Amino acid sequence: MELTRRGAIALGAGVAATLVLPIRAMASADAAIAEFTGGAEMGEGGLEFITPEIAENGNTVPIEVRAPGATAIAVFATGNPTPKVATFNFGPLAGAQRASTRIRLAGTQDVVAVAKMADGSFVRASNNVKVTIGGCGG
Amino acid sequence: MAEGVRARVKVPGNATAGESVVIKTLISHPMESGQRKDSDGNIIPRSIIHRFVCDFNGQNVIDVKMEPAISTNPYFEFEATIPESGDMHFTWYDDDGSVYEKTETVTVG
């Protein structure tokens, strides 16, 4: 196959698009996380984030967050069309800073939990979940 | 989507003062994400429950902001401290303005 100028441009555009798309998805997840933290630095530790290693059905993936001393925990799915998943705000009568629910994942991706501690600091935990069947329809 | 929405909660009827009890809630709701298309290729509009609140005797236990990534029939499990006898009040807020409520009584004895 001879590579024409037109062909080379089309090929270049295709490569650029495949490179840019995942980066854009990550950027919107980072923006959603920054919205929650206000751009603050995030530490590690003190936040337990339980997700399955492999989820057969992306429509209902069980997750659990646990962060003693947190006032709020937010969960983000970096590979979903809209990365925000849920924000748990714990009130004065919360027995433990723990919650579990079921979420949708569009495909294999990193799922991020960010906890806001009582002193105003933030900690982050990230897990990779392999999804066999995506859960966003379409 | 206010038809057929049924909330179920599991709260222990008895507790000791200051005990932390596990609460489970499930509400039937399609949680239409706004990402799906129908057979004609038109986007099905978003219709979800966007907030869930649990209070005990007027004091907040948990307040969850929900996004379309929460699965159909939203399920939550969490813990609540029971300082005295009283009512545990659960509220779900739908996109269409509907509010679903449920109350359970916990006795400290």
Short mmCIF file of C-alpha atoms in Angstrom, two decimals:
data_model
loop_
_atom_site.label_atom_id
_atom_site.label_comp_id
_atom_site.label_asym_id
_atom_site.label_seq_id
_atom_site.Cartn_x
_atom_site.Cartn_y
_atom_site.Cartn_z
CA MET A 1 0.00 0.00 0.00
CA GLU A 2 1.35 3.36 -1.02
CA LEU A 3 1.05 6.04 1.63
CA THR A 4 -0.44 9.17 0.09
CA ARG A 5 -0.36 12.57 1.76
CA ARG A 6 -4.14 12.45 2.28
CA GLY A 7 -3.90 8.96 3.75
CA ALA A 8 -1.13 10.01 6.11
CA ILE A 9 -3.19 12.94 7.44
CA ALA A 10 -6.25 10.75 7.99
CA LEU A 11 -4.11 8.17 9.76
CA GLY A 12 -2.50 10.86 11.93
CA ALA A 13 -5.89 12.28 12.88
CA GLY A 14 -7.15 8.81 13.82
CA VAL A 15 -4.12 8.13 16.02
CA ALA A 16 -4.47 11.55 17.66
CA ALA A 17 -8.17 10.93 18.40
CA THR A 18 -7.53 7.55 20.03
CA LEU A 19 -4.79 9.12 22.16
CA VAL A 20 -6.87 12.13 23.19
CA LEU A 21 -10.11 10.32 24.11
CA PRO A 22 -8.94 8.46 27.24
CA ILE A 23 -7.02 11.52 28.41
CA ARG A 24 -10.19 13.60 28.13
CA ALA A 25 -12.12 11.07 30.23
CA MET A 26 -9.39 11.18 32.88
CA ALA A 27 -9.42 14.98 32.83
CA SER A 28 -13.15 15.13 33.59
CA ALA A 29 -12.64 12.70 36.49
CA ASP A 30 -9.81 14.87 37.82
CA ALA A 31 -12.06 17.92 37.50
CA ALA A 32 -14.83 16.16 39.44
CA ILE A 33 -12.36 15.19 42.18
CA ALA A 34 -10.97 18.75 42.30
CA GLU A 35 -14.53 20.03 42.67
CA PHE A 36 -14.93 17.87 45.79
CA THR A 37 -11.51 18.65 47.33
CA GLY A 38 -11.29 22.26 46.21
CA GLY A 39 -7.95 21.39 44.62
CA ALA A 40 -6.39 20.38 47.95
CA GLU A 41 -3.55 17.86 48.14
CA MET A 42 -4.68 14.28 48.83
CA GLY A 43 -2.84 11.94 51.16
CA GLU A 44 -2.96 8.17 51.42
CA GLY A 45 -4.15 5.83 54.14
CA GLY A 46 -7.06 5.89 56.57
CA LEU A 47 -9.53 5.14 53.82
CA GLU A 48 -10.54 1.60 53.09
CA PHE A 49 -12.13 1.12 49.68
CA ILE A 50 -13.49 -2.33 48.90
CA THR A 51 -14.36 -3.22 45.31
CA PRO A 52 -14.46 -6.53 43.45
CA GLU A 53 -11.37 -7.29 41.35
CA ILE A 54 -13.57 -8.54 38.52
CA ALA A 55 -17.19 -7.47 38.03
CA GLU A 56 -19.12 -9.74 35.70
CA ASN A 57 -21.94 -7.25 35.30
CA GLY A 58 -21.09 -3.55 35.15
CA ASN A 59 -24.72 -2.69 35.89
CA THR A 60 -24.42 -3.53 39.55
CA VAL A 61 -20.98 -3.52 41.12
CA PRO A 62 -20.92 -3.69 44.93
CA ILE A 63 -18.57 -1.21 46.60
CA GLU A 64 -17.85 -0.26 50.20
CA VAL A 65 -16.05 2.76 51.67
CA ARG A 66 -14.80 3.00 55.23
CA ALA A 67 -12.85 5.91 56.70
CA PRO A 68 -12.91 6.40 60.49
CA GLY A 69 -13.04 10.12 61.28
CA ALA A 70 -14.23 11.23 57.86
CA THR A 71 -17.02 13.75 57.42
CA ALA A 72 -17.68 12.86 53.79
CA ILE A 73 -16.57 10.29 51.23
CA ALA A 74 -17.00 10.75 47.48
CA VAL A 75 -16.69 8.00 44.87
CA PHE A 76 -15.65 8.56 41.25
CA ALA A 77 -15.59 6.19 38.26
CA THR A 78 -12.83 7.56 36.04
CA GLY A 79 -13.97 5.64 32.96
CA ASN A 80 -17.69 6.48 33.08
CA PRO A 81 -19.28 9.11 30.80
CA THR A 82 -20.02 11.09 33.98
CA PRO A 83 -17.35 10.26 36.57
CA LYS A 84 -19.29 11.28 39.70
CA VAL A 85 -20.91 8.31 41.45
CA ALA A 86 -22.01 9.34 44.93
CA THR A 87 -21.07 11.48 47.91
CA PHE A 88 -21.73 10.14 51.40
CA ASN A 89 -22.03 12.86 54.06
CA PHE A 90 -21.92 11.49 57.59
CA GLY A 91 -24.07 13.17 60.24
CA PRO A 92 -23.58 13.33 64.03
CA LEU A 93 -25.44 10.03 64.54
CA ALA A 94 -23.43 8.00 62.01
CA GLY A 95 -22.39 4.85 63.88
CA ALA A 96 -19.31 4.42 61.74
CA GLN A 97 -17.97 6.29 58.73
CA ARG A 98 -18.85 3.41 56.48
CA ALA A 99 -21.29 2.87 53.64
CA SER A 100 -21.84 0.34 50.90
CA THR A 101 -23.90 0.50 47.74
CA ARG A 102 -24.03 -0.80 44.17
CA ILE A 103 -22.79 1.21 41.24
CA ARG A 104 -22.65 1.15 37.43
CA LEU A 105 -19.35 0.93 35.58
CA ALA A 106 -19.12 1.46 31.81
CA GLY A 107 -16.08 -0.78 31.49
CA THR A 108 -12.77 -1.82 33.03
CA GLN A 109 -11.41 1.23 34.82
CA ASP A 110 -9.97 2.78 37.98
CA VAL A 111 -12.52 3.67 40.62
CA VAL A 112 -11.45 6.38 43.06
CA ALA A 113 -12.70 7.18 46.56
CA VAL A 114 -11.78 10.44 48.28
CA ALA A 115 -12.50 11.01 51.98
CA LYS A 116 -12.73 14.41 53.64
CA MET A 117 -11.41 14.08 57.17
CA ALA A 118 -12.67 16.03 60.20
CA ASP A 119 -9.52 18.22 60.13
CA GLY A 120 -10.23 19.25 56.54
CA SER A 121 -7.56 17.08 54.92
CA PHE A 122 -8.28 14.65 52.10
CA VAL A 123 -7.18 11.07 51.51
CA ARG A 124 -7.55 9.09 48.32
CA ALA A 125 -7.81 5.40 47.48
CA SER A 126 -8.00 3.93 43.99
CA ASN A 127 -8.91 0.43 42.80
CA ASN A 128 -8.93 -1.11 39.35
CA VAL A 129 -12.10 -3.03 38.52
CA LYS A 130 -12.24 -5.33 35.51
CA VAL A 131 -15.70 -5.28 33.98
CA THR A 132 -16.85 -8.13 31.73
CA ILE A 133 -20.12 -6.52 30.52
CA GLY A 134 -20.35 -2.72 30.67
CA GLY A 135 -23.25 -1.09 32.47
CA CYS A 136 -24.17 2.09 30.65
CA GLY A 137 -26.45 0.79 27.89
CA GLY A 138 -26.29 2.56 24.51
CA MET B 1 -41.30 7.74 37.42
CA ALA B 2 -43.25 7.72 40.61
CA GLU B 3 -45.20 4.52 39.89
CA GLY B 4 -44.40 1.32 41.67
CA VAL B 5 -41.66 2.81 43.81
CA ARG B 6 -41.42 0.71 46.94
CA ALA B 7 -38.96 1.40 49.73
CA ARG B 8 -37.75 -1.34 52.03
CA VAL B 9 -35.59 -0.74 55.08
CA LYS B 10 -34.11 -3.12 57.60
CA VAL B 11 -33.72 -1.58 61.05
CA PRO B 12 -33.38 -3.53 64.31
CA GLY B 13 -36.44 -2.98 66.52
CA ASN B 14 -34.42 -2.98 69.72
CA ALA B 15 -31.05 -1.55 70.65
CA THR B 16 -29.04 -0.65 73.72
CA ALA B 17 -28.36 3.06 74.35
CA GLY B 18 -25.37 4.27 72.34
CA GLU B 19 -25.24 1.12 70.24
CA SER B 20 -24.20 1.33 66.60
CA VAL B 21 -26.67 -0.61 64.46
CA VAL B 22 -26.46 -1.65 60.80
CA ILE B 23 -29.16 -0.21 58.56
CA LYS B 24 -29.98 -1.56 55.11
CA THR B 25 -32.21 0.21 52.61
CA LEU B 26 -33.48 -0.72 49.17
CA ILE B 27 -35.86 1.24 46.99
CA SER B 28 -37.28 0.04 43.69
CA HIS B 29 -36.48 2.62 41.03
CA PRO B 30 -35.25 2.29 37.41
CA MET B 31 -32.54 5.01 37.88
CA GLU B 32 -32.61 5.92 34.19
CA SER B 33 -29.11 7.27 33.61
CA GLY B 34 -29.77 9.54 30.63
CA GLN B 35 -27.07 7.65 28.68
CA ARG B 36 -29.24 4.92 27.18
CA LYS B 37 -30.99 5.08 23.82
CA ASP B 38 -34.32 3.54 22.85
CA SER B 39 -34.83 1.36 19.74
CA ASP B 40 -35.21 4.50 17.55
CA GLY B 41 -31.88 5.90 18.73
CA ASN B 42 -33.39 8.65 20.86
CA ILE B 43 -31.80 9.26 24.24
CA ILE B 44 -34.04 8.20 27.12
CA PRO B 45 -34.13 11.21 29.47
CA ARG B 46 -32.48 10.95 32.87
CA SER B 47 -34.78 10.08 35.76
CA ILE B 48 -33.06 9.13 38.99
CA ILE B 49 -33.29 9.50 42.73
CA HIS B 50 -30.62 12.14 43.41
CA ARG B 51 -30.56 12.28 47.20
CA PHE B 52 -31.08 9.94 50.13
CA VAL B 53 -31.23 11.11 53.75
CA CYS B 54 -31.50 9.15 56.99
CA ASP B 55 -32.29 10.95 60.28
CA PHE B 56 -32.90 9.69 63.79
CA ASN B 57 -35.07 11.90 66.03
CA GLY B 58 -34.24 14.86 63.79
CA GLN B 59 -30.46 14.31 63.90
CA ASN B 60 -28.71 13.38 60.69
CA VAL B 61 -27.16 9.94 60.24
CA ILE B 62 -26.20 10.01 56.56
CA ASP B 63 -26.93 12.23 53.59
CA VAL B 64 -26.04 10.74 50.21
CA LYS B 65 -25.79 12.71 46.97
CA MET B 66 -26.51 10.23 44.19
CA GLU B 67 -25.49 10.42 40.52
CA PRO B 68 -26.68 8.35 37.52
CA ALA B 69 -23.88 5.82 38.20
CA ILE B 70 -25.89 4.37 41.10
CA SER B 71 -27.46 1.06 40.03
CA THR B 72 -31.14 0.36 39.45
CA ASN B 73 -32.99 -0.19 42.74
CA PRO B 74 -30.54 1.82 44.89
CA TYR B 75 -29.22 -0.09 47.88
CA PHE B 76 -27.41 1.41 50.86
CA GLU B 77 -25.93 -0.13 53.94
CA PHE B 78 -24.52 2.01 56.76
CA GLU B 79 -24.38 2.32 60.54
CA ALA B 80 -26.32 4.54 62.93
CA THR B 81 -25.80 5.32 66.61
CA ILE B 82 -28.98 4.94 68.68
CA PRO B 83 -28.78 7.28 71.71
CA GLU B 84 -32.41 6.77 72.87
CA SER B 85 -35.74 5.35 71.71
CA GLY B 86 -37.17 7.10 68.71
CA ASP B 87 -37.99 7.14 65.04
CA MET B 88 -35.61 6.55 62.19
CA HIS B 89 -36.74 8.55 59.20
CA PHE B 90 -35.69 7.76 55.63
CA THR B 91 -36.25 10.12 52.70
CA TRP B 92 -35.50 9.67 49.00
CA TYR B 93 -35.71 12.63 46.57
CA ASP B 94 -36.65 11.88 42.95
CA ASP B 95 -35.64 14.03 39.92
CA ASP B 96 -39.35 14.48 39.12
CA GLY B 97 -39.97 16.15 42.49
CA SER B 98 -41.45 13.09 44.20
CA VAL B 99 -40.35 12.41 47.76
CA TYR B 100 -40.53 8.87 49.13
CA GLU B 101 -40.54 8.47 52.90
CA LYS B 102 -40.37 5.68 55.41
CA THR B 103 -40.19 5.66 59.21
CA GLU B 104 -39.15 2.86 61.56
CA THR B 105 -39.27 2.89 65.35
CA VAL B 106 -36.30 1.77 67.44
CA THR B 107 -36.81 1.00 71.13
CA VAL B 108 -33.99 1.25 73.65
CA GLY B 109 -34.65 -1.13 76.49
#
